[in-house]
């Protein structure tokens, strides 16, 4: 399978939260890999998660993101 990403992602296991709905909705998640342009996020279910979200890492970093891929228990995001 051909790699389509412009930046290679590094494997990681970082705790984070998906934030949406003006900060009123959050979902705990685990970031499985990361690059300068995006991330692969594992969560219980992506159902109900809008296409545009914020990703807040436990270390205080946060990014505005757009979901580019959805699967049963994970999403791929591009940083805006």
XYZ file of C-alpha atoms in Angstrom:
80
model
C 0.000 0.000 0.000
C 1.391 3.367 -1.012
C 1.988 5.972 1.706
C 0.021 9.148 0.893
C 1.124 11.330 3.807
C 3.518 14.181 3.063
C 5.139 13.796 6.500
C 5.978 10.449 8.141
C 4.234 9.830 11.451
C 6.070 8.712 14.571
C 4.522 6.065 16.810
C 3.509 7.392 20.194
C 1.118 6.714 23.062
C -0.042 10.096 24.328
C -3.136 10.758 26.386
C -5.418 13.447 24.981
C -8.977 14.749 24.776
C -11.115 15.509 21.750
C -12.979 18.764 22.398
C -15.955 20.084 20.415
C -19.332 21.781 20.819
C -17.745 25.008 22.026
C -15.780 23.152 24.701
C -18.904 21.569 26.206
C -18.194 18.056 24.868
C -15.010 16.049 25.441
C -13.916 12.497 24.687
C -10.844 10.893 26.241
C -8.576 9.349 23.610
C -5.106 7.991 22.911
C -2.871 9.385 20.157
C -1.197 6.405 18.461
C 0.991 8.240 15.950
C 1.870 11.829 15.268
C 3.500 14.095 12.680
C 3.825 17.836 12.146
C 0.661 17.734 10.022
C -1.645 15.215 11.714
C -2.313 12.290 14.018
C -4.008 8.913 14.372
C -6.323 8.881 17.378
C -7.793 5.810 19.080
C -11.138 6.226 20.832
C -14.084 4.044 21.818
C -16.227 5.252 18.895
C -16.025 8.193 16.488
C -19.823 8.319 16.270
C -21.129 11.803 16.986
C -17.709 13.436 16.635
C -17.943 16.368 14.182
C -15.469 16.830 11.320
C -13.759 19.816 12.978
C -12.420 19.308 16.504
C -9.764 20.440 18.945
C -7.180 17.947 20.192
C -5.901 18.694 23.711
C -2.868 16.737 24.904
C -2.370 15.987 28.594
C 0.866 18.047 28.493
C -1.093 21.229 27.624
C -0.549 21.357 23.845
C -3.646 21.711 21.689
C -4.401 21.753 17.965
C -7.373 22.593 15.756
C -8.020 19.554 13.552
C -10.106 18.295 10.658
C -11.010 14.596 10.517
C -9.771 13.035 7.270
C -10.436 9.357 8.051
C -12.847 7.431 10.282
C -12.813 3.767 11.323
C -14.578 1.703 13.996
C -12.364 2.820 16.880
C -10.049 5.472 15.451
C -9.863 8.679 13.447
C -7.141 10.292 11.374
C -6.852 14.061 11.665
C -5.017 16.811 9.815
C -3.897 19.816 11.840
C -5.261 23.138 10.560
